[in-house]
C-alpha cells in the first residue's frame, strides 16, 4: 500500500496551519564557520530537558513527597518497578548533562561574544535558564530524603541567611519554617514538578523566540570585516546534523546511566547530626568551597556575608555582561574574555579542592 | 531517496521497539499463592524468632509489598491451588515493618544480568551506528540538493510544499 505522505501532511496542515512554520524553517539559515559546532549545544539542552520531563513524569507516578514515604518510594522504584533504577539513573544523569551543556553553551557565547548587540536579551534569558536549571537541581537533590540530601539542603538553604535584609525571610520561605522538615520536602517537590517547569518554559519560549528573531550570530571578526559567512538551511540540513549529535549524546547518557546508577542512602533522620563529607551537587561545589575559605568574621560583618555579597555581585555582573562588554572588539572585550577564562579555571580548581 | 527514508524510518522504529519489548518481558511476575505461603512463613519466623532453631532470613521491604499484593489477589496464578475458604482463613500475619539499614546500591544480580547489560551496550551502539549511517546518507543528499539549488526557482515544488526536502516532491 502506497502511503501518500503529502496527503497526510496536508491533513495536519489544514488543521494546525503548519505551513508558515515550515516556510520559516526552510528559509532559516545557519551560518557555517569555525565556531558552528557550538550551535549544537543549544538544541542538545532541549533534548536533555525533554528526557528530564519524560523520566520525571515516570518517577512522579510512584514518588511520595512525605517524610515517611519519600525514601521508601524511591527504594520501591529502584527495586520493584521494572527498569525503575534505570529511569532514576537517566533522570539524574540527564540533569547533570543538561546543566553541563547550559554552562558550555553560555561559555561558548561568552568567548565568541555572541551576546553583543542586538542579542543582549537572549543572553539574559539564557542566564535565567542557567539559574532555573541549577534551582531545579537543588530542589531535586532533596527529594530522595536521605542523610546526604538533608544535610546538603540544610547547608544550601542556610546560605541566603547571609543576604542583608531579606536573607532570613528567604531561608524561611525555602524551608517552610526555621528548619528543614517535611514541609521543606513538600515545597521542594512542588517547586521541582510544578513551579519551576512553568518558569523554565516561559523563559525558554522567550529565549527561543529571541534566537529566531535575531538569527544565529556570526564570528565577531567576520562581522567587523563585513564578510559574508556561508550558511546552511536549518531544515533539513542542520536539523539532520543535530539528530546525529543527539543520538551520540543519548548513547553516552544511557551508557553512563547503566554503568553509574545512583544509589539510595538511608532515610534521613532529622535528629541525627550531619554526616561527614556533606557535598552539594557538582555545579555548586565551587560556590561551596568559596564560602568555606572565608573566615568566620571579617571586621563588623561575617565572612559568609562577604562571600554571598561577592557571589551576588558576580552573578549580576554576568547577567548584565552584554552591557558591560559594550565594545567587544576593543581592549575591554579582551579583558572580559580573559576574565571568563579565569572564572572557568577558578570554578574547576575550587570544585576539585572541595572534593579533596 | 524515498526508499532510503522509509528504510530509515523502519530501522528506527524497530530499534526503538526492540528494547521496549525486551523490557516488557522482564516485568516482574505477579506474586503467586506459593509466594504468599513462603512469605507468610518468613514473616512468622521473623515475628517469633525465639521459636526458630536458626535465625530467619532478613526480610526486605520487597517481601512486605509482595505479601500485601498476594493477600489482595490470592488467585494471581491460574494454575495454583485455590485459596482456603474464608471460614478456614488463618489470622492474618502481622505485617512487620523492617527499617532498611543499608543503602540500596544498584548492582548486577549475577553473570546473566551482567551479560544482558553488555548485550544491551552492543545493541545500543550498533543501533546508533546504523542510524548515523542512514542519517549521513540523508545529510549528503540534502547538501547535494541544496548545492544544486534544486529548490531555488520560484516555481519550485518547495514553494507550495515546504516539506518537500523531507517528504519528497
mmCIF file of C-alpha atoms in Angstrom, chain A:
data_model
loop_
_atom_site.group_PDB
_atom_site.id
_atom_site.type_symbol
_atom_site.label_atom_id
_atom_site.label_comp_id
_atom_site.label_asym_id
_atom_site.label_seq_id
_atom_site.Cartn_x
_atom_site.Cartn_y
_atom_site.Cartn_z
ATOM 1 C CA UNK A 1 0.000 0.000 0.000
ATOM 2 C CA UNK A 2 1.390 3.325 -1.019
ATOM 3 C CA UNK A 3 1.266 5.905 1.719
ATOM 4 C CA UNK A 4 0.726 9.377 0.367
ATOM 5 C CA UNK A 5 2.776 11.430 2.793
ATOM 6 C CA UNK A 6 1.746 14.675 1.125
ATOM 7 C CA UNK A 7 -1.911 13.995 1.852
ATOM 8 C CA UNK A 8 -1.002 13.047 5.391
ATOM 9 C CA UNK A 9 0.933 16.296 5.831
ATOM 10 C CA UNK A 10 -1.863 18.304 4.177
ATOM 11 C CA UNK A 11 -4.391 16.881 6.660
ATOM 12 C CA UNK A 12 -2.342 18.195 9.565
ATOM 13 C CA UNK A 13 -1.633 21.445 7.787
ATOM 14 C CA UNK A 14 -5.351 22.095 7.237
ATOM 15 C CA UNK A 15 -5.987 21.752 10.938
ATOM 16 C CA UNK A 16 -2.856 23.172 12.517
ATOM 17 C CA UNK A 17 -1.739 25.688 9.858
ATOM 18 C CA UNK A 18 1.849 24.476 9.922
ATOM 19 C CA UNK A 19 2.833 25.883 6.525
ATOM 20 C CA UNK A 20 4.072 29.254 7.842
ATOM 21 C CA UNK A 21 6.284 27.459 10.377
ATOM 22 C CA UNK A 22 7.713 25.111 7.740
ATOM 23 C CA UNK A 23 8.186 28.004 5.333
ATOM 24 C CA UNK A 24 10.069 29.857 8.036
ATOM 25 C CA UNK A 25 12.170 26.796 8.784
ATOM 26 C CA UNK A 26 13.077 26.320 5.138
ATOM 27 C CA UNK A 27 14.109 29.958 4.867
ATOM 28 C CA UNK A 28 16.047 29.968 8.123
ATOM 29 C CA UNK A 29 19.768 29.575 7.620
ATOM 30 C CA UNK A 30 22.561 28.624 9.984
ATOM 31 C CA UNK A 31 25.967 30.240 9.418
ATOM 32 C CA UNK A 32 28.824 27.837 8.811
ATOM 33 C CA UNK A 33 32.174 28.828 10.281
ATOM 34 C CA UNK A 34 34.884 27.547 12.635
ATOM 35 C CA UNK A 35 32.657 28.004 15.705
ATOM 36 C CA UNK A 36 29.499 26.447 14.228
ATOM 37 C CA UNK A 37 29.882 23.404 16.450
ATOM 38 C CA UNK A 38 28.708 25.403 19.445
ATOM 39 C CA UNK A 39 25.313 25.881 17.840
ATOM 40 C CA UNK A 40 24.599 22.225 18.566
ATOM 41 C CA UNK A 41 24.827 22.719 22.327
ATOM 42 C CA UNK A 42 21.568 24.718 22.336
ATOM 43 C CA UNK A 43 19.437 22.002 20.788
ATOM 44 C CA UNK A 44 21.139 19.317 22.891
ATOM 45 C CA UNK A 45 19.988 21.154 26.013
ATOM 46 C CA UNK A 46 16.431 20.852 24.726
ATOM 47 C CA UNK A 47 16.963 17.135 24.190
ATOM 48 C CA UNK A 48 18.025 16.640 27.803
ATOM 49 C CA UNK A 49 15.177 18.823 29.027
ATOM 50 C CA UNK A 50 12.795 16.559 27.138
ATOM 51 C CA UNK A 51 14.391 13.474 28.731
ATOM 52 C CA UNK A 52 14.073 15.142 32.124
ATOM 53 C CA UNK A 53 10.371 15.734 31.575
ATOM 54 C CA UNK A 54 9.663 12.176 30.405
ATOM 55 C CA UNK A 55 11.666 10.432 33.140
ATOM 56 C CA UNK A 56 10.447 12.946 35.732
ATOM 57 C CA UNK A 57 6.820 12.119 34.940
ATOM 58 C CA UNK A 58 7.617 8.405 35.185
ATOM 59 C CA UNK A 59 9.242 8.886 38.598
ATOM 60 C CA UNK A 60 6.446 11.146 39.833
ATOM 61 C CA UNK A 61 3.949 8.329 39.240
ATOM 62 C CA UNK A 62 5.447 6.435 42.188
ATOM 63 C CA UNK A 63 7.229 9.080 44.257
ATOM 64 C CA UNK A 64 5.635 10.142 47.557
ATOM 65 C CA UNK A 65 6.731 13.566 48.832
ATOM 66 C CA UNK A 66 6.261 12.771 52.520
ATOM 67 C CA UNK A 67 8.705 12.176 55.363
ATOM 68 C CA UNK A 68 7.574 8.578 55.726
ATOM 69 C CA UNK A 69 7.233 7.751 52.057
ATOM 70 C CA UNK A 70 9.938 9.641 50.150
ATOM 71 C CA UNK A 71 12.919 7.323 50.593
ATOM 72 C CA UNK A 72 10.825 4.178 50.561
ATOM 73 C CA UNK A 73 9.043 5.185 47.370
ATOM 74 C CA UNK A 74 12.391 5.723 45.651
ATOM 75 C CA UNK A 75 13.575 2.392 47.072
ATOM 76 C CA UNK A 76 10.486 0.826 45.561
ATOM 77 C CA UNK A 77 11.147 2.495 42.212
ATOM 78 C CA UNK A 78 14.692 1.125 42.289
ATOM 79 C CA UNK A 79 13.997 -2.397 43.485
ATOM 80 C CA UNK A 80 10.498 -3.350 42.436
ATOM 81 C CA UNK A 81 9.497 -1.479 39.319
ATOM 82 C CA UNK A 82 10.822 -2.799 36.018
ATOM 83 C CA UNK A 83 13.807 -0.697 34.984
ATOM 84 C CA UNK A 84 12.892 1.837 37.680
ATOM 85 C CA UNK A 85 16.521 2.148 38.727
ATOM 86 C CA UNK A 86 17.428 2.960 35.121
ATOM 87 C CA UNK A 87 14.725 5.624 34.836
ATOM 88 C CA UNK A 88 16.024 7.223 38.027
ATOM 89 C CA UNK A 89 19.580 6.971 36.800
ATOM 90 C CA UNK A 90 18.724 8.531 33.434
ATOM 91 C CA UNK A 91 16.832 11.339 35.214
ATOM 92 C CA UNK A 92 19.768 12.015 37.493
ATOM 93 C CA UNK A 93 22.423 11.867 34.780
ATOM 94 C CA UNK A 94 20.447 13.841 32.216
ATOM 95 C CA UNK A 95 20.119 16.668 34.741
ATOM 96 C CA UNK A 96 23.902 16.654 35.065
ATOM 97 C CA UNK A 97 24.294 16.615 31.280
ATOM 98 C CA UNK A 98 21.766 19.387 30.876
ATOM 99 C CA UNK A 99 23.373 21.743 33.372
ATOM 100 C CA UNK A 100 26.835 20.993 31.969
ATOM 101 C CA UNK A 101 25.577 21.788 28.469
ATOM 102 C CA UNK A 102 23.883 25.001 29.629
ATOM 103 C CA UNK A 103 27.221 26.064 31.140
ATOM 104 C CA UNK A 104 29.144 25.095 27.987
ATOM 105 C CA UNK A 105 26.566 26.914 25.852
ATOM 106 C CA UNK A 106 26.905 30.095 27.914
ATOM 107 C CA UNK A 107 30.692 29.908 27.925
ATOM 108 C CA UNK A 108 30.741 29.422 24.144
ATOM 109 C CA UNK A 109 28.586 32.537 23.799
ATOM 110 C CA UNK A 110 30.833 34.391 26.233
ATOM 111 C CA UNK A 111 34.017 33.539 24.337
ATOM 112 C CA UNK A 112 32.568 34.123 20.859
ATOM 113 C CA UNK A 113 30.943 37.320 22.200
ATOM 114 C CA UNK A 114 27.657 36.390 20.616
ATOM 115 C CA UNK A 115 25.830 38.365 23.304
ATOM 116 C CA UNK A 116 26.748 41.607 21.571
ATOM 117 C CA UNK A 117 24.078 43.886 20.167
ATOM 118 C CA UNK A 118 21.281 43.006 19.302
ATOM 119 C CA UNK A 119 21.377 39.759 21.351
ATOM 120 C CA UNK A 120 21.592 41.165 24.881
ATOM 121 C CA UNK A 121 18.131 39.918 25.850
ATOM 122 C CA UNK A 122 18.940 36.452 24.506
ATOM 123 C CA UNK A 123 21.962 36.301 26.820
ATOM 124 C CA UNK A 124 19.925 37.486 29.791
ATOM 125 C CA UNK A 125 17.199 34.886 29.253
ATOM 126 C CA UNK A 126 19.956 32.293 28.863
ATOM 127 C CA UNK A 127 21.400 33.283 32.213
ATOM 128 C CA UNK A 128 17.939 32.975 33.748
ATOM 129 C CA UNK A 129 17.676 29.485 32.280
ATOM 130 C CA UNK A 130 21.001 28.533 33.872
ATOM 131 C CA UNK A 131 19.853 29.764 37.272
ATOM 132 C CA UNK A 132 16.497 27.970 36.953
ATOM 133 C CA UNK A 133 18.288 24.769 35.871
ATOM 134 C CA UNK A 134 20.506 24.961 38.951
ATOM 135 C CA UNK A 135 17.479 25.548 41.181
ATOM 136 C CA UNK A 136 15.906 22.505 39.532
ATOM 137 C CA UNK A 137 18.974 20.504 40.550
ATOM 138 C CA UNK A 138 18.937 21.909 44.069
ATOM 139 C CA UNK A 139 15.259 21.115 44.669
ATOM 140 C CA UNK A 140 15.624 17.666 43.125
ATOM 141 C CA UNK A 141 18.592 16.818 45.332
ATOM 142 C CA UNK A 142 16.412 16.805 48.476
ATOM 143 C CA UNK A 143 13.689 14.568 47.077
ATOM 144 C CA UNK A 144 15.325 11.190 47.945
ATOM 145 C CA UNK A 145 15.266 12.443 51.558
ATOM 146 C CA UNK A 146 18.406 10.633 52.618
ATOM 147 C CA UNK A 147 21.063 11.775 55.073
ATOM 148 C CA UNK A 148 23.235 13.403 52.472
ATOM 149 C CA UNK A 149 20.461 15.320 50.706
ATOM 150 C CA UNK A 150 19.043 16.543 54.019
ATOM 151 C CA UNK A 151 22.392 17.875 55.200
ATOM 152 C CA UNK A 152 23.212 19.434 51.837
ATOM 153 C CA UNK A 153 19.828 21.152 51.799
ATOM 154 C CA UNK A 154 20.357 22.424 55.342
ATOM 155 C CA UNK A 155 23.656 23.953 54.250
ATOM 156 C CA UNK A 156 22.216 25.257 50.976
ATOM 157 C CA UNK A 157 19.135 26.868 52.466
ATOM 158 C CA UNK A 158 21.245 28.424 55.204
ATOM 159 C CA UNK A 159 23.302 30.423 52.687
ATOM 160 C CA UNK A 160 20.588 33.027 51.864
ATOM 161 C CA UNK A 161 20.529 33.831 55.587
ATOM 162 C CA UNK A 162 23.640 35.951 54.953
ATOM 163 C CA UNK A 163 21.824 38.160 52.439
ATOM 164 C CA UNK A 164 21.132 41.533 54.005
ATOM 165 C CA UNK A 165 17.550 42.444 54.968
ATOM 166 C CA UNK A 166 15.658 39.642 53.199
ATOM 167 C CA UNK A 167 18.019 36.742 53.987
ATOM 168 C CA UNK A 168 16.136 35.319 56.942
ATOM 169 C CA UNK A 169 12.838 35.581 55.130
ATOM 170 C CA UNK A 170 14.240 33.794 52.046
ATOM 171 C CA UNK A 171 15.562 30.946 54.194
ATOM 172 C CA UNK A 172 12.240 30.587 55.999
ATOM 173 C CA UNK A 173 10.405 30.655 52.701
ATOM 174 C CA UNK A 174 12.642 27.942 51.241
ATOM 175 C CA UNK A 175 12.404 25.743 54.316
ATOM 176 C CA UNK A 176 8.798 26.360 55.182
ATOM 177 C CA UNK A 177 9.906 27.195 58.705
ATOM 178 C CA UNK A 178 13.067 27.634 60.692
ATOM 179 C CA UNK A 179 14.489 24.231 59.878
ATOM 180 C CA UNK A 180 14.466 21.673 57.086
ATOM 181 C CA UNK A 181 11.444 19.453 57.748
ATOM 182 C CA UNK A 182 8.743 17.579 55.898
ATOM 183 C CA UNK A 183 7.310 20.941 54.867
ATOM 184 C CA UNK A 184 10.567 21.683 53.060
ATOM 185 C CA UNK A 185 10.300 18.394 51.214
ATOM 186 C CA UNK A 186 6.722 19.141 50.145
ATOM 187 C CA UNK A 187 7.540 22.591 48.872
ATOM 188 C CA UNK A 188 10.725 21.466 47.138
ATOM 189 C CA UNK A 189 8.688 18.805 45.371
ATOM 190 C CA UNK A 190 6.103 21.415 44.409
ATOM 191 C CA UNK A 191 8.827 23.705 43.081
ATOM 192 C CA UNK A 192 10.505 20.836 41.247
ATOM 193 C CA UNK A 193 7.464 19.451 39.447
ATOM 194 C CA UNK A 194 5.115 22.407 39.177
ATOM 195 C CA UNK A 195 6.506 25.908 39.549
ATOM 196 C CA UNK A 196 9.968 25.538 38.028
ATOM 197 C CA UNK A 197 8.723 23.726 34.891
ATOM 198 C CA UNK A 198 6.311 26.610 34.264
ATOM 199 C CA UNK A 199 9.072 29.157 34.835
ATOM 200 C CA UNK A 200 11.577 27.349 32.629
ATOM 201 C CA UNK A 201 9.049 27.009 29.802
ATOM 202 C CA UNK A 202 8.086 30.664 29.973
ATOM 203 C CA UNK A 203 11.735 31.762 29.786
ATOM 204 C CA UNK A 204 12.564 29.122 27.190
ATOM 205 C CA UNK A 205 9.814 30.314 24.848
ATOM 206 C CA UNK A 206 11.116 33.888 25.079
ATOM 207 C CA UNK A 207 14.706 32.677 24.588
ATOM 208 C CA UNK A 208 13.851 30.619 21.505
ATOM 209 C CA UNK A 209 11.740 33.408 20.013
ATOM 210 C CA UNK A 210 14.636 35.830 20.501
ATOM 211 C CA UNK A 211 17.035 33.384 18.835
ATOM 212 C CA UNK A 212 14.633 33.086 15.891
ATOM 213 C CA UNK A 213 14.141 36.838 15.696
ATOM 214 C CA UNK A 214 17.811 37.784 15.699
ATOM 215 C CA UNK A 215 19.117 34.690 13.961
ATOM 216 C CA UNK A 216 22.355 32.958 14.841
ATOM 217 C CA UNK A 217 25.384 35.144 15.332
ATOM 218 C CA UNK A 218 28.471 35.074 13.151
ATOM 219 C CA UNK A 219 32.056 35.374 14.438
ATOM 220 C CA UNK A 220 32.984 38.873 15.558
ATOM 221 C CA UNK A 221 35.902 39.174 13.124
ATOM 222 C CA UNK A 222 33.655 38.294 10.175
ATOM 223 C CA UNK A 223 31.100 40.832 11.314
ATOM 224 C CA UNK A 224 33.756 43.552 11.587
ATOM 225 C CA UNK A 225 35.171 42.638 8.163
ATOM 226 C CA UNK A 226 31.583 42.558 6.813
ATOM 227 C CA UNK A 227 32.401 39.193 5.314
ATOM 228 C CA UNK A 228 29.520 37.094 4.038
ATOM 229 C CA UNK A 229 29.581 33.867 6.010
ATOM 230 C CA UNK A 230 28.386 30.765 4.142
ATOM 231 C CA UNK A 231 25.176 29.302 5.515
ATOM 232 C CA UNK A 232 23.265 26.041 5.571
ATOM 233 C CA UNK A 233 19.473 25.637 5.557
ATOM 234 C CA UNK A 234 18.150 24.900 9.014
ATOM 235 C CA UNK A 235 15.657 22.447 7.546
ATOM 236 C CA UNK A 236 16.630 19.741 6.846
ATOM 237 C CA UNK A 237 20.422 20.114 6.537
ATOM 238 C CA UNK A 238 21.140 21.453 10.012
ATOM 239 C CA UNK A 239 18.413 19.501 11.809
ATOM 240 C CA UNK A 240 19.785 16.205 10.440
ATOM 241 C CA UNK A 241 23.241 17.059 11.746
ATOM 242 C CA UNK A 242 21.677 17.826 15.115
ATOM 243 C CA UNK A 243 19.989 14.426 15.153
ATOM 244 C CA UNK A 244 23.410 12.788 14.748
ATOM 245 C CA UNK A 245 24.685 14.695 17.795
ATOM 246 C CA UNK A 246 21.540 13.768 19.761
ATOM 247 C CA UNK A 247 21.998 10.078 19.001
ATOM 248 C CA UNK A 248 25.586 10.133 20.215
ATOM 249 C CA UNK A 249 24.598 12.029 23.359
ATOM 250 C CA UNK A 250 21.749 9.603 24.005
ATOM 251 C CA UNK A 251 24.184 6.707 23.680
ATOM 252 C CA UNK A 252 26.592 8.317 26.142
ATOM 253 C CA UNK A 253 23.738 9.104 28.548
ATOM 254 C CA UNK A 254 22.413 5.546 28.511
ATOM 255 C CA UNK A 255 25.892 4.041 28.846
ATOM 256 C CA UNK A 256 26.765 6.214 31.837
ATOM 257 C CA UNK A 257 23.320 5.729 33.400
ATOM 258 C CA UNK A 258 23.763 1.968 33.233
ATOM 259 C CA UNK A 259 27.331 1.990 34.497
ATOM 260 C CA UNK A 260 26.969 4.525 37.286
ATOM 261 C CA UNK A 261 23.400 4.318 38.557
ATOM 262 C CA UNK A 262 22.942 6.422 41.695
ATOM 263 C CA UNK A 263 22.448 4.586 44.969
ATOM 264 C CA UNK A 264 19.935 5.406 47.678
ATOM 265 C CA UNK A 265 21.254 6.184 51.133
ATOM 266 C CA UNK A 266 19.414 5.600 54.391
ATOM 267 C CA UNK A 267 16.326 7.620 55.243
ATOM 268 C CA UNK A 268 17.231 10.997 56.689
ATOM 269 C CA UNK A 269 16.996 11.361 60.432
ATOM 270 C CA UNK A 270 16.026 14.886 61.396
ATOM 271 C CA UNK A 271 17.519 14.480 64.860
ATOM 272 C CA UNK A 272 20.812 12.967 63.745
ATOM 273 C CA UNK A 273 23.957 15.090 63.400
ATOM 274 C CA UNK A 274 25.076 15.941 59.871
ATOM 275 C CA UNK A 275 27.175 13.158 58.356
ATOM 276 C CA UNK A 276 30.756 13.849 57.425
ATOM 277 C CA UNK A 277 31.647 14.898 53.920
ATOM 278 C CA UNK A 278 28.410 16.649 53.052
ATOM 279 C CA UNK A 279 28.728 17.852 49.475
ATOM 280 C CA UNK A 280 26.288 19.598 47.175
ATOM 281 C CA UNK A 281 25.873 18.683 43.515
ATOM 282 C CA UNK A 282 28.988 19.200 41.376
ATOM 283 C CA UNK A 283 27.808 22.506 39.924
ATOM 284 C CA UNK A 284 27.590 24.056 43.391
ATOM 285 C CA UNK A 285 30.971 22.771 44.580
ATOM 286 C CA UNK A 286 32.977 25.872 43.684
ATOM 287 C CA UNK A 287 30.445 28.115 45.434
ATOM 288 C CA UNK A 288 30.504 25.799 48.437
ATOM 289 C CA UNK A 289 34.303 25.981 48.595
ATOM 290 C CA UNK A 290 34.227 29.751 48.139
ATOM 291 C CA UNK A 291 32.004 30.052 51.206
ATOM 292 C CA UNK A 292 34.342 27.782 53.159
ATOM 293 C CA UNK A 293 37.510 29.772 52.546
ATOM 294 C CA UNK A 294 36.119 32.962 54.031
ATOM 295 C CA UNK A 295 36.867 33.437 57.745
ATOM 296 C CA UNK A 296 34.038 33.478 60.269
ATOM 297 C CA UNK A 297 34.299 37.206 60.864
ATOM 298 C CA UNK A 298 35.623 39.993 58.676
ATOM 299 C CA UNK A 299 35.501 43.131 60.775
ATOM 300 C CA UNK A 300 31.943 44.132 61.582
ATOM 301 C CA UNK A 301 30.368 41.542 59.271
ATOM 302 C CA UNK A 302 30.553 37.771 58.908
ATOM 303 C CA UNK A 303 32.738 36.130 56.279
ATOM 304 C CA UNK A 304 29.701 34.370 54.858
ATOM 305 C CA UNK A 305 28.029 37.730 54.305
ATOM 306 C CA UNK A 306 31.046 38.999 52.337
ATOM 307 C CA UNK A 307 31.162 35.794 50.271
ATOM 308 C CA UNK A 308 27.441 35.888 49.477
ATOM 309 C CA UNK A 309 27.593 39.570 48.506
ATOM 310 C CA UNK A 310 30.607 38.919 46.233
ATOM 311 C CA UNK A 311 28.848 35.970 44.591
ATOM 312 C CA UNK A 312 25.703 38.062 44.065
ATOM 313 C CA UNK A 313 27.753 40.869 42.514
ATOM 314 C CA UNK A 314 29.411 38.359 40.173
ATOM 315 C CA UNK A 315 26.039 36.887 39.143
ATOM 316 C CA UNK A 316 24.554 40.344 38.489
ATOM 317 C CA UNK A 317 27.665 41.364 36.520
ATOM 318 C CA UNK A 318 27.433 38.226 34.356
ATOM 319 C CA UNK A 319 23.723 38.850 33.853
ATOM 320 C CA UNK A 320 24.426 42.344 32.515
ATOM 321 C CA UNK A 321 27.587 41.286 30.667
ATOM 322 C CA UNK A 322 26.430 42.482 27.213
ATOM 323 C CA UNK A 323 26.070 46.000 28.613
ATOM 324 C CA UNK A 324 29.409 45.881 30.452
ATOM 325 C CA UNK A 325 31.166 44.492 27.366
ATOM 326 C CA UNK A 326 29.670 47.069 25.014
ATOM 327 C CA UNK A 327 32.786 47.211 22.816
ATOM 328 C CA UNK A 328 33.683 43.544 22.404
ATOM 329 C CA UNK A 329 36.266 44.194 19.689
ATOM 330 C CA UNK A 330 38.264 46.558 21.921
ATOM 331 C CA UNK A 331 40.625 46.139 24.866
ATOM 332 C CA UNK A 332 37.741 45.839 27.343
ATOM 333 C CA UNK A 333 36.362 42.966 25.333
ATOM 334 C CA UNK A 334 39.674 41.106 25.564
ATOM 335 C CA UNK A 335 39.888 41.677 29.309
ATOM 336 C CA UNK A 336 36.364 40.306 29.740
ATOM 337 C CA UNK A 337 37.275 37.240 27.672
ATOM 338 C CA UNK A 338 40.323 36.665 29.927
ATOM 339 C CA UNK A 339 38.089 37.129 32.981
ATOM 340 C CA UNK A 340 35.892 34.384 31.579
ATOM 341 C CA UNK A 341 38.884 32.050 31.265
ATOM 342 C CA UNK A 342 39.942 32.949 34.809
ATOM 343 C CA UNK A 343 36.408 32.222 36.026
ATOM 344 C CA UNK A 344 36.409 28.778 34.421
ATOM 345 C CA UNK A 345 39.813 27.940 35.933
ATOM 346 C CA UNK A 346 38.619 29.216 39.318
ATOM 347 C CA UNK A 347 35.457 27.084 39.171
ATOM 348 C CA UNK A 348 37.395 23.950 38.186
ATOM 349 C CA UNK A 349 40.139 24.417 40.795
ATOM 350 C CA UNK A 350 37.702 25.196 43.605
ATOM 351 C CA UNK A 351 35.461 22.270 42.671
ATOM 352 C CA UNK A 352 38.431 19.886 42.802
ATOM 353 C CA UNK A 353 39.618 21.461 46.057
ATOM 354 C CA UNK A 354 36.167 20.925 47.533
ATOM 355 C CA UNK A 355 36.352 17.235 46.701
ATOM 356 C CA UNK A 356 39.757 16.726 48.299
#
